[in-house]
PDB file of C-alpha atoms in Angstrom:
ATOM      1  CA  MET D 276     -14.735  -3.702  25.404  1.00 64.00           C
ATOM      2  CA  GLY D 277     -16.254  -1.261  22.879  1.00 77.00           C
ATOM      3  CA  PHE D 278     -16.014   1.978  21.067  1.00 80.00           C
ATOM      4  CA  ARG D 279     -14.218   4.775  22.806  1.00 84.00           C
ATOM      5  CA  VAL D 280     -15.491   8.292  22.214  1.00 86.00           C
ATOM      6  CA  THR D 281     -14.795  11.747  23.286  1.00 87.00           C
ATOM      7  CA  LYS D 282     -17.234  14.640  23.351  1.00 89.00           C
ATOM      8  CA  GLN D 283     -16.457  17.263  20.771  1.00 89.00           C
ATOM      9  CA  GLU D 284     -17.789  20.855  20.331  1.00 90.00           C
ATOM     10  CA  ILE D 285     -18.483  21.900  16.637  1.00 91.00           C
ATOM     11  CA  THR D 286     -19.725  25.066  14.795  1.00 92.00           C
ATOM     12  CA  LEU D 287     -22.366  24.588  12.270  1.00 91.00           C
ATOM     13  CA  HIS D 288     -20.821  26.882   9.559  1.00 91.00           C
ATOM     14  CA  TYR D 289     -23.611  25.952   7.094  1.00 90.00           C
ATOM     15  CA  ARG D 290     -26.227  27.731   9.180  1.00 88.00           C
ATOM     16  CA  GLU D 291     -26.479  31.529   9.137  1.00 89.00           C
ATOM     17  CA  ASP D 292     -26.460  31.871  12.844  1.00 92.00           C
ATOM     18  CA  LYS D 293     -23.513  29.506  13.258  1.00 90.00           C
ATOM     19  CA  PRO D 294     -24.651  27.593  16.359  1.00 91.00           C
ATOM     20  CA  THR D 295     -22.490  25.511  18.563  1.00 92.00           C
ATOM     21  CA  ALA D 296     -23.446  21.765  18.685  1.00 92.00           C
ATOM     22  CA  TYR D 297     -21.993  18.762  20.399  1.00 91.00           C
ATOM     23  CA  LYS D 298     -21.340  15.289  19.155  1.00 91.00           C
ATOM     24  CA  PHE D 299     -19.325  12.124  19.965  1.00 88.00           C
ATOM     25  CA  GLN D 300     -15.917  11.591  18.041  1.00 86.00           C
ATOM     26  CA  LEU D 301     -14.570   8.019  17.814  1.00 84.00           C
ATOM     27  CA  VAL D 302     -11.116   7.628  19.443  1.00 85.00           C
ATOM     28  CA  ARG D 303      -9.001   5.987  16.756  1.00 80.00           C
ATOM     29  CA  GLU D 304      -6.555   3.262  17.684  1.00 78.00           C
ATOM     30  CA  GLN D 305      -3.624   1.909  15.834  1.00 83.00           C
ATOM     31  CA  VAL D 306      -4.443   0.296  12.623  1.00 88.00           C
ATOM     32  CA  VAL D 307      -3.697  -3.496  12.587  1.00 90.00           C
ATOM     33  CA  LYS D 308      -1.038  -4.026   9.807  1.00 94.00           C
ATOM     34  CA  TYR D 309      -1.384  -6.655   7.205  1.00 95.00           C
ATOM     35  CA  LYS D 310       1.668  -8.566   8.587  1.00 95.00           C
ATOM     36  CA  GLN D 311       0.481  -8.594  12.167  1.00 95.00           C
ATOM     37  CA  LEU D 312      -2.967  -9.805  10.920  1.00 95.00           C
ATOM     38  CA  CYS D 313      -1.239 -12.624   9.018  1.00 96.00           C
ATOM     39  CA  LYS D 314       0.672 -13.439  12.237  1.00 96.00           C
ATOM     40  CA  ASN D 315      -2.430 -13.507  14.345  1.00 96.00           C
ATOM     41  CA  ILE D 316      -4.225 -15.734  11.861  1.00 97.00           C
ATOM     42  CA  ALA D 317      -1.163 -18.151  11.742  1.00 97.00           C
ATOM     43  CA  ALA D 318      -1.100 -18.302  15.400  1.00 97.00           C
ATOM     44  CA  THR D 319      -4.919 -19.060  15.657  1.00 97.00           C
ATOM     45  CA  THR D 320      -5.014 -21.577  12.910  1.00 96.00           C
ATOM     46  CA  GLY D 321      -1.701 -23.327  13.124  1.00 96.00           C
ATOM     47  CA  ILE D 322      -1.070 -22.531   9.387  1.00 96.00           C
ATOM     48  CA  ARG D 323       2.268 -20.922   8.464  1.00 97.00           C
ATOM     49  CA  LYS D 324       2.420 -17.137   8.292  1.00 97.00           C
ATOM     50  CA  GLY D 325       3.781 -17.433   4.740  1.00 96.00           C
ATOM     51  CA  GLU D 326       0.733 -19.700   3.754  1.00 97.00           C
ATOM     52  CA  VAL D 327      -1.765 -17.229   5.352  1.00 97.00           C
ATOM     53  CA  GLU D 328      -0.190 -14.408   3.260  1.00 97.00           C
ATOM     54  CA  ASP D 329      -0.336 -16.503   0.067  1.00 97.00           C
ATOM     55  CA  VAL D 330      -4.119 -17.148   0.730  1.00 97.00           C
ATOM     56  CA  LEU D 331      -4.843 -13.563   1.515  1.00 96.00           C
ATOM     57  CA  ASP D 332      -2.962 -12.320  -1.567  1.00 97.00           C
ATOM     58  CA  ALA D 333      -4.846 -14.850  -3.661  1.00 98.00           C
ATOM     59  CA  LEU D 334      -8.106 -13.754  -2.248  1.00 97.00           C
ATOM     60  CA  SER D 335      -7.247 -10.143  -2.936  1.00 96.00           C
ATOM     61  CA  GLN D 336      -6.376 -10.969  -6.534  1.00 98.00           C
ATOM     62  CA  GLN D 337      -9.575 -12.877  -7.096  1.00 97.00           C
ATOM     63  CA  MET D 338     -11.706 -10.072  -5.649  1.00 97.00           C
ATOM     64  CA  MET D 339     -10.044  -7.487  -7.822  1.00 96.00           C
ATOM     65  CA  GLN D 340     -10.670  -9.622 -10.855  1.00 97.00           C
ATOM     66  CA  MET D 341     -14.357 -10.100 -10.066  1.00 97.00           C
ATOM     67  CA  MET D 342     -14.963  -6.588  -9.081  1.00 96.00           C
ATOM     68  CA  GLU D 343     -13.193  -5.256 -12.316  1.00 95.00           C
ATOM     69  CA  LEU D 344     -15.962  -7.174 -14.140  1.00 96.00           C
ATOM     70  CA  GLY D 345     -18.565  -5.415 -12.080  1.00 94.00           C
ATOM     71  CA  HIS D 346     -19.335  -8.384  -9.760  1.00 97.00           C
ATOM     72  CA  PRO D 347     -19.996  -7.903  -6.063  1.00 98.00           C
ATOM     73  CA  VAL D 348     -17.953 -10.464  -3.923  1.00 98.00           C
ATOM     74  CA  GLN D 349     -19.600 -12.017  -0.933  1.00 97.00           C
ATOM     75  CA  LEU D 350     -17.193 -13.363   1.823  1.00 95.00           C
ATOM     76  CA  GLY D 351     -19.393 -15.597   3.802  1.00 93.00           C
ATOM     77  CA  ILE D 352     -20.319 -14.236   7.213  1.00 93.00           C
ATOM     78  CA  MET D 353     -18.061 -11.267   6.778  1.00 93.00           C
ATOM     79  CA  GLY D 354     -20.100  -9.442   4.262  1.00 96.00           C
ATOM     80  CA  THR D 355     -20.036  -8.218   0.628  1.00 97.00           C
ATOM     81  CA  PHE D 356     -17.650  -6.024  -1.292  1.00 97.00           C
ATOM     82  CA  LYS D 357     -19.380  -4.149  -4.069  1.00 97.00           C
ATOM     83  CA  PRO D 358     -17.922  -1.914  -6.819  1.00 96.00           C
ATOM     84  CA  THR D 359     -19.941   1.386  -7.132  1.00 95.00           C
ATOM     85  CA  LEU D 360     -19.769   4.617  -9.266  1.00 94.00           C
ATOM     86  CA  GLN D 361     -20.823   8.079  -8.316  1.00 93.00           C
ATOM     87  CA  THR D 362     -21.762  10.037 -11.519  1.00 93.00           C
ATOM     88  CA  LYS D 363     -23.064  13.408 -12.574  1.00 93.00           C
ATOM     89  CA  CYS D 364     -26.423  13.460 -14.192  1.00 93.00           C
ATOM     90  CA  ALA D 365     -26.798  14.479 -17.821  1.00 91.00           C
ATOM     91  CA  LYS D 366     -29.610  16.230 -19.356  1.00 92.00           C
ATOM     92  CA  SER D 367     -29.838  13.730 -22.206  1.00 92.00           C
ATOM     93  CA  MET D 368     -28.501  10.277 -23.122  1.00 93.00           C
ATOM     94  CA  ASP D 369     -26.277  11.826 -25.778  1.00 93.00           C
ATOM     95  CA  GLU D 370     -24.553  14.143 -23.182  1.00 93.00           C
ATOM     96  CA  LEU D 371     -23.981  10.996 -20.891  1.00 92.00           C
ATOM     97  CA  SER D 372     -20.274   9.700 -21.221  1.00 93.00           C
ATOM     98  CA  VAL D 373     -17.621   8.050 -19.021  1.00 92.00           C
ATOM     99  CA  ASP D 374     -16.600  11.737 -18.228  1.00 93.00           C
ATOM    100  CA  ASN D 375     -19.659  11.875 -15.951  1.00 92.00           C
ATOM    101  CA  VAL D 376     -18.091   9.390 -13.519  1.00 92.00           C
ATOM    102  CA  VAL D 377     -16.753  11.481 -10.688  1.00 93.00           C
ATOM    103  CA  ARG D 378     -15.843   8.697  -8.178  1.00 95.00           C
ATOM    104  CA  ARG D 379     -15.098   4.876  -8.015  1.00 94.00           C
ATOM    105  CA  ARG D 380     -15.507   3.204  -4.756  1.00 95.00           C
ATOM    106  CA  ILE D 381     -15.761  -0.207  -3.175  1.00 96.00           C
ATOM    107  CA  GLN D 382     -18.484  -0.427  -0.864  1.00 96.00           C
ATOM    108  CA  PHE D 383     -18.410  -2.881   1.996  1.00 96.00           C
ATOM    109  CA  ILE D 384     -21.789  -4.237   3.140  1.00 96.00           C
ATOM    110  CA  PRO D 385     -21.196  -6.023   6.498  1.00 95.00           C
ATOM    111  CA  GLY D 386     -22.692  -9.427   7.148  1.00 95.00           C
ATOM    112  CA  GLU D 387     -24.989 -10.303   9.982  1.00 93.00           C
ATOM    113  CA  VAL D 388     -22.103 -11.249  12.282  1.00 92.00           C
ATOM    114  CA  PHE D 389     -20.588  -7.820  11.980  1.00 92.00           C
ATOM    115  CA  LYS D 390     -23.868  -6.119  12.250  1.00 94.00           C
ATOM    116  CA  ASP D 391     -24.643  -7.941  15.466  1.00 92.00           C
ATOM    117  CA  MET D 392     -21.196  -7.134  16.742  1.00 90.00           C
ATOM    118  CA  LEU D 393     -21.891  -3.499  16.223  1.00 89.00           C
ATOM    119  CA  ALA D 394     -25.268  -3.661  17.857  1.00 90.00           C
ATOM    120  CA  ASP D 395     -23.860  -5.275  20.952  1.00 89.00           C
ATOM    121  CA  MET D 396     -20.806  -3.147  21.227  1.00 86.00           C
ATOM    122  CA  GLU D 397     -20.682  -0.622  24.175  1.00 86.00           C
ATOM    123  CA  ILE D 398     -19.834   2.995  23.766  1.00 85.00           C
ATOM    124  CA  GLU D 399     -17.359   4.228  26.436  1.00 84.00           C
ATOM    125  CA  THR D 400     -16.947   7.957  26.923  1.00 84.00           C
ATOM    126  CA  GLU D 401     -13.525   9.184  27.855  1.00 75.00           C
ATOM    127  CA  SER D 402     -14.296  12.742  28.811  1.00 55.00           C
ATOM    128  CA  ASP D 403     -16.505  11.857  31.874  1.00 50.00           C
ATOM    129  CA  ASP D 404     -16.032   9.194  34.371  1.00 48.00           C
ATOM    130  CA  ASP D 405     -19.553   9.411  35.456  1.00 46.00           C
ATOM    131  CA  ASP D 406     -20.979   8.413  32.091  1.00 45.00           C
ATOM    132  CA  ALA D 407     -21.871   4.783  32.100  1.00 45.00           C
ATOM    133  CA  PRO D 408     -21.156   2.820  28.996  1.00 45.00           C
ATOM    134  CA  ALA D 409     -24.197   2.724  26.672  1.00 44.00           C
ATOM    135  CA  SER D 410     -24.998  -0.141  24.372  1.00 41.00           C
ATOM    136  CA  GLY D 411     -25.369   0.215  20.709  1.00 43.00           C
ATOM    137  CA  GLY D 412     -23.232   1.284  17.795  1.00 41.00           C
ATOM    138  CA  SER D 413     -23.335   2.183  14.221  1.00 41.00           C
ATOM    139  CA  GLY D 414     -21.369   2.839  11.219  1.00 39.00           C
ATOM    140  CA  SER D 415     -17.638   2.131  11.053  1.00 38.00           C
ATOM    141  CA  THR D 416     -15.428  -0.154  13.014  1.00 38.00           C
ATOM    142  CA  ASP D 417     -11.869   0.085  14.143  1.00 39.00           C
ATOM    143  CA  SER D 418      -9.783  -2.956  13.745  1.00 38.00           C
ATOM    144  CA  SER D 419      -7.682  -2.973  16.931  1.00 37.00           C
ATOM    145  CA  GLY D 420     -10.132  -2.513  19.721  1.00 37.00           C
ATOM    146  CA  GLU D 421      -7.257  -2.192  22.197  1.00 36.00           C
ATOM    147  CA  GLN D 422      -7.443   0.214  25.162  1.00 34.00           C
ATOM    148  CA  GLU D 423      -4.801   2.954  25.680  1.00 35.00           C
ATOM    149  CA  GLY D 424      -1.250   1.627  26.166  1.00 36.00           C
ATOM    150  CA  GLY D 425      -2.323  -1.564  24.276  1.00 38.00           C
ATOM    151  CA  THR D 426      -0.433  -3.744  21.707  1.00 39.00           C
ATOM    152  CA  ASP D 427       1.552  -2.127  19.143  1.00 41.00           C
ATOM    153  CA  PHE D 428       0.318  -3.422  15.762  1.00 40.00           C
ATOM    154  CA  THR D 429       3.275  -2.226  13.695  1.00 43.00           C
TER     155      THR D 429
END
């Protein structure tokens, strides 16, 4: 199983001659909802679903408290969640204020297990049957990974 992609034609509007280019577009599957994830964890671990929800809620609260203080939160083999800011530069220290902050984000830095999973994941094209899956991957992941007509995660 791997990433499913389609071929997409795009126009490069930022170039004066507006050339056409081609790229792969990731086919998005259904998002795995929180309740379904808790149900799956409960079935895998033998822990009651309510207890799984309590633990994940407590984890979320602890992560928020730590990140509100500016601390990155490392979750074992999964990776690290890190609060970040995007700011506009100022010409002097006196001009620099909190108004220069234009965006607040939480960056996820995947751990080695996720990096290895991405590197080993195949890429399957939907547009051509003669395209053989290629190994490799990068960037973002989709949490379901189901093929068309797969499980409903609602």
